[in-house]
mmCIF file with all atom_site columns, C-alpha atoms in Angstrom:
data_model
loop_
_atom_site.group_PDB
_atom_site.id
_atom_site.type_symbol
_atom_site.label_atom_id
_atom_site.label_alt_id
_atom_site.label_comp_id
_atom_site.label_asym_id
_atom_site.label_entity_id
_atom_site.label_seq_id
_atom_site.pdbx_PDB_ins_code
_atom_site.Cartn_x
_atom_site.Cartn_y
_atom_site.Cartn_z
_atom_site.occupancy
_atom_site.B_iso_or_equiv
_atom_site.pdbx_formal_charge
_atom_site.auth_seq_id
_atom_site.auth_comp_id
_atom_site.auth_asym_id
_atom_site.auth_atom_id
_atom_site.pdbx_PDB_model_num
ATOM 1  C CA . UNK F 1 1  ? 0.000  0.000  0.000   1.00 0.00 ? 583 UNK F CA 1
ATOM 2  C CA . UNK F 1 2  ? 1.195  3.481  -0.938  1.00 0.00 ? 584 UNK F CA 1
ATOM 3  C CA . UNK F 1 3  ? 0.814  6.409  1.160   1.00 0.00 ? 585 UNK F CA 1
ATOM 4  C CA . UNK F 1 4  ? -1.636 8.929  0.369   1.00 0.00 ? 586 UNK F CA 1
ATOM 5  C CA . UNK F 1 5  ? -0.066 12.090 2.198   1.00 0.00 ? 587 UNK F CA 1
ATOM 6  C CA . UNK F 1 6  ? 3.082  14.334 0.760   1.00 0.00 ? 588 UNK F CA 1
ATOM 7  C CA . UNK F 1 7  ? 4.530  16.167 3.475   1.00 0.00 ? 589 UNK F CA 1
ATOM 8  C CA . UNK F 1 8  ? 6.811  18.954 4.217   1.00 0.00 ? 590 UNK F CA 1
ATOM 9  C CA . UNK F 1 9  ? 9.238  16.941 5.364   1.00 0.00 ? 591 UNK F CA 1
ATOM 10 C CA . UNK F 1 10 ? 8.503  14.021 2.314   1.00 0.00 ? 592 UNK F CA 1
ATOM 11 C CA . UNK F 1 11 ? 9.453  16.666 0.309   1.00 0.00 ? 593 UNK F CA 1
ATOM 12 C CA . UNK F 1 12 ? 12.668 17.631 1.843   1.00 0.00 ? 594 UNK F CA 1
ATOM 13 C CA . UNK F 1 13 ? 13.807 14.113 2.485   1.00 0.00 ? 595 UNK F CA 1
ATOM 14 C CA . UNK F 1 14 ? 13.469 13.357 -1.210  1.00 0.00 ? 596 UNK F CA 1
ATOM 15 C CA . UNK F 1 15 ? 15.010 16.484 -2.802  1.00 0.00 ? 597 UNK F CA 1
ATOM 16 C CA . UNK F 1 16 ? 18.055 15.704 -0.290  1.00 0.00 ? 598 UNK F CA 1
ATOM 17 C CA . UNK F 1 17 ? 18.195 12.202 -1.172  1.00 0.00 ? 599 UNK F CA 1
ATOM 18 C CA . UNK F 1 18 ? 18.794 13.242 -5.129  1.00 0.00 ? 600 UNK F CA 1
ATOM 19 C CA . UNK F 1 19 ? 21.454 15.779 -4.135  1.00 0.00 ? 601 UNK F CA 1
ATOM 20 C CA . UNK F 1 20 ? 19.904 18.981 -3.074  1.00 0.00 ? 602 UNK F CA 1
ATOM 21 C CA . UNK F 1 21 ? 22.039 21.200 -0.761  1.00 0.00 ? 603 UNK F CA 1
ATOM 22 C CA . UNK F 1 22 ? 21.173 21.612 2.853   1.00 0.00 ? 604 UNK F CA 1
ATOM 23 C CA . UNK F 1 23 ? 19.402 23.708 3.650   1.00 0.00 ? 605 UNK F CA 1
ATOM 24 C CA . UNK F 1 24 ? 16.152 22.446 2.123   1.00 0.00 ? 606 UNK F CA 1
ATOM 25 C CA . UNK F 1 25 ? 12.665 23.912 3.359   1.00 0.00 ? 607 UNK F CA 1
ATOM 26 C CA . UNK F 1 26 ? 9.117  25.354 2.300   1.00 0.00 ? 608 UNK F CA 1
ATOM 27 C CA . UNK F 1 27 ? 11.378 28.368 1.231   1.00 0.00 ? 609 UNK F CA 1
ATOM 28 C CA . UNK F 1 28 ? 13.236 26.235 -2.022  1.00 0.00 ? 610 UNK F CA 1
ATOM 29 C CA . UNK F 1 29 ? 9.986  24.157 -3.131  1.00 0.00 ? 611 UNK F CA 1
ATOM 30 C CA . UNK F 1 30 ? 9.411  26.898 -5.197  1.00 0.00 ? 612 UNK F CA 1
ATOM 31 C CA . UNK F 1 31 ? 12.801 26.651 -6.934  1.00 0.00 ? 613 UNK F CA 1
ATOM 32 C CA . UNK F 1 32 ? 13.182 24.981 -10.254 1.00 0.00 ? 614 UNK F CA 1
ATOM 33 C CA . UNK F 1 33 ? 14.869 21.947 -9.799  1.00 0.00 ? 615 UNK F CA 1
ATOM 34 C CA . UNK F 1 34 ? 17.416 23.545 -12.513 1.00 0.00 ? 616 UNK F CA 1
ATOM 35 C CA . UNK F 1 35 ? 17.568 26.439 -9.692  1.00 0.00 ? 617 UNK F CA 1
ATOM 36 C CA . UNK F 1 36 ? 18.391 23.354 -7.249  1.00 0.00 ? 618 UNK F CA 1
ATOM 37 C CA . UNK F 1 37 ? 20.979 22.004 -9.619  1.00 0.00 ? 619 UNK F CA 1
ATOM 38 C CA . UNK F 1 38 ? 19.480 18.903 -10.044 1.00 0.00 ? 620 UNK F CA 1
ATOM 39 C CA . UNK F 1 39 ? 20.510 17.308 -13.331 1.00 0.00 ? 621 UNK F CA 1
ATOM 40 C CA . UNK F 1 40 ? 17.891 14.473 -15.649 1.00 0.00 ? 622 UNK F CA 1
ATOM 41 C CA . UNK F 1 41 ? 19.789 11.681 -13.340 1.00 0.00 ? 623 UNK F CA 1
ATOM 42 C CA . UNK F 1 42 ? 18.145 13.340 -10.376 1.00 0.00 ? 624 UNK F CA 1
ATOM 43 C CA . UNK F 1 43 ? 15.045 13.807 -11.435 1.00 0.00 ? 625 UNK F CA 1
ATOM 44 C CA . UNK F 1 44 ? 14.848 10.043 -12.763 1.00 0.00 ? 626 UNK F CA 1
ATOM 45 C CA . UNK F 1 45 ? 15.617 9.398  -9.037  1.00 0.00 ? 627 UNK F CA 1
ATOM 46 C CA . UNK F 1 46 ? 13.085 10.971 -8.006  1.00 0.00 ? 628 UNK F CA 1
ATOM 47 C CA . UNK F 1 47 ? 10.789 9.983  -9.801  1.00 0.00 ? 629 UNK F CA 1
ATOM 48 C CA . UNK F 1 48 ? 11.616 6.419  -9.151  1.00 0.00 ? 630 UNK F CA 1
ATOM 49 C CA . UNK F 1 49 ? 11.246 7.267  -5.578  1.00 0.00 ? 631 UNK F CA 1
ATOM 50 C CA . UNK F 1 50 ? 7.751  8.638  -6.219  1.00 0.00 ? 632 UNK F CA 1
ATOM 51 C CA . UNK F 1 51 ? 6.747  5.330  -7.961  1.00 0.00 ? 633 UNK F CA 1
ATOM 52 C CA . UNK F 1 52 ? 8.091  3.664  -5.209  1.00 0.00 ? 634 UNK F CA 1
ATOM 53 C CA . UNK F 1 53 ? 6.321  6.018  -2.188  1.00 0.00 ? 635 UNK F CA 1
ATOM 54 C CA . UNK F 1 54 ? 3.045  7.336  -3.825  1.00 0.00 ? 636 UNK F CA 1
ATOM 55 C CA . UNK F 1 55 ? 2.620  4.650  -7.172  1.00 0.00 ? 637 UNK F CA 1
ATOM 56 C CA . UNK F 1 56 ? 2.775  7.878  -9.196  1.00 0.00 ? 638 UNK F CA 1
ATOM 57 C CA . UNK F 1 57 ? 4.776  7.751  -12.182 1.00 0.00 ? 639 UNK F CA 1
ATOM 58 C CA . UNK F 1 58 ? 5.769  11.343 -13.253 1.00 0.00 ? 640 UNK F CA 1
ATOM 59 C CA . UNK F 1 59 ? 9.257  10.726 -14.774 1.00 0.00 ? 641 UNK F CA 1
ATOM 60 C CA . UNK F 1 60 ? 8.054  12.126 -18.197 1.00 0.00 ? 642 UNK F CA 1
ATOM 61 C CA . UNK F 1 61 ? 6.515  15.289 -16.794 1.00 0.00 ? 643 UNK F CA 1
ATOM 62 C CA . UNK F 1 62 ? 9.453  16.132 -14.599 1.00 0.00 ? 644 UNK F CA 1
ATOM 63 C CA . UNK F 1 63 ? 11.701 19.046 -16.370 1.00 0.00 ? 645 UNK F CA 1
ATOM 64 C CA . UNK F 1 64 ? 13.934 21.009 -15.466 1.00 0.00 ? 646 UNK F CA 1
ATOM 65 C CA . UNK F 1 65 ? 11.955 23.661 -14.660 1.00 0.00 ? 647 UNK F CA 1
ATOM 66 C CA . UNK F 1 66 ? 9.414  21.661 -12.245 1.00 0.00 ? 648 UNK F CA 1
ATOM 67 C CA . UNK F 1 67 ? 9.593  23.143 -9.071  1.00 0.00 ? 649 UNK F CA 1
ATOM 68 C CA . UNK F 1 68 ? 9.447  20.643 -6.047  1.00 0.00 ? 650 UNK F CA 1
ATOM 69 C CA . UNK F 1 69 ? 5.582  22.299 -5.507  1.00 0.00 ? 651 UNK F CA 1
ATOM 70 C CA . UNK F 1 70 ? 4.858  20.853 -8.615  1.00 0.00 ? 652 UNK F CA 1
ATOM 71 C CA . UNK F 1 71 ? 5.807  17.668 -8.545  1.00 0.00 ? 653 UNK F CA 1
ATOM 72 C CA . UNK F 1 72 ? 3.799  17.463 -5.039  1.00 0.00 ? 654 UNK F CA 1
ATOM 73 C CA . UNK F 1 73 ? 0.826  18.702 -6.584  1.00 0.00 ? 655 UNK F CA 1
ATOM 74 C CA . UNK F 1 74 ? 1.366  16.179 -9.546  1.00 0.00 ? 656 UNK F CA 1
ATOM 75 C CA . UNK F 1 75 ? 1.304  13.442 -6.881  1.00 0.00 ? 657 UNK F CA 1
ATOM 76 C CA . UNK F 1 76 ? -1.407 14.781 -5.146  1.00 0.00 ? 658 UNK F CA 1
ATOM 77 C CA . UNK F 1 77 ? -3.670 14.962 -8.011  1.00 0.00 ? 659 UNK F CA 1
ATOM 78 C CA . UNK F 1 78 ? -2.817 11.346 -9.264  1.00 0.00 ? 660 UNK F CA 1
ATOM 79 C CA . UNK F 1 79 ? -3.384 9.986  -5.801  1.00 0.00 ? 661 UNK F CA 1
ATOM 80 C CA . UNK F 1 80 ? -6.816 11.859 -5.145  1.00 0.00 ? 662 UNK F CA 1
ATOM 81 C CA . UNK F 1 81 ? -8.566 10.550 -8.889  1.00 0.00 ? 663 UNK F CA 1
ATOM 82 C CA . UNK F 1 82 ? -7.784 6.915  -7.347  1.00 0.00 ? 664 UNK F CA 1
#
């Protein structure tokens, strides 16, 4: 079973997992993930990492301009039409 919620904190965890620099916070989610210099490998991670979590898949939707508040709201939306 997936969860359902995408935190804060969900959101932190996985941009630091892919290589985002500390410090990472509400204040960067609305940074590209170019702005967070995170390169195509990253955002494959994390979008593995979303399948994985959430069941989402959003690797073709992720560019590099997505900001992190996107990519929750992606999620979000895919989880709530289940």
């Amino acid at each position: 079973m997936t969860d359902t919620q995408f935190s804060d904190s969900d959101l932190a965890t996985l941009l630091l997992a892919v290589g985002a620099e500390p410090p990472v916070g509400p204040g960067v989610f609305e940074d590209s993930f170019r702005d967070l210099d995170l390169d195509s490998l990253a955002r494959t991670e994390i979008a593995a990492r979303v399948v994985e979590r959430w069941g989402v898949d959003v690797e073709e939707r992720l560019t590099p301009e997505t900001t992190p508040t996107q990519l929750r709201l992606m999620v979000e939306g895919e989880v709530a039409a289940r």
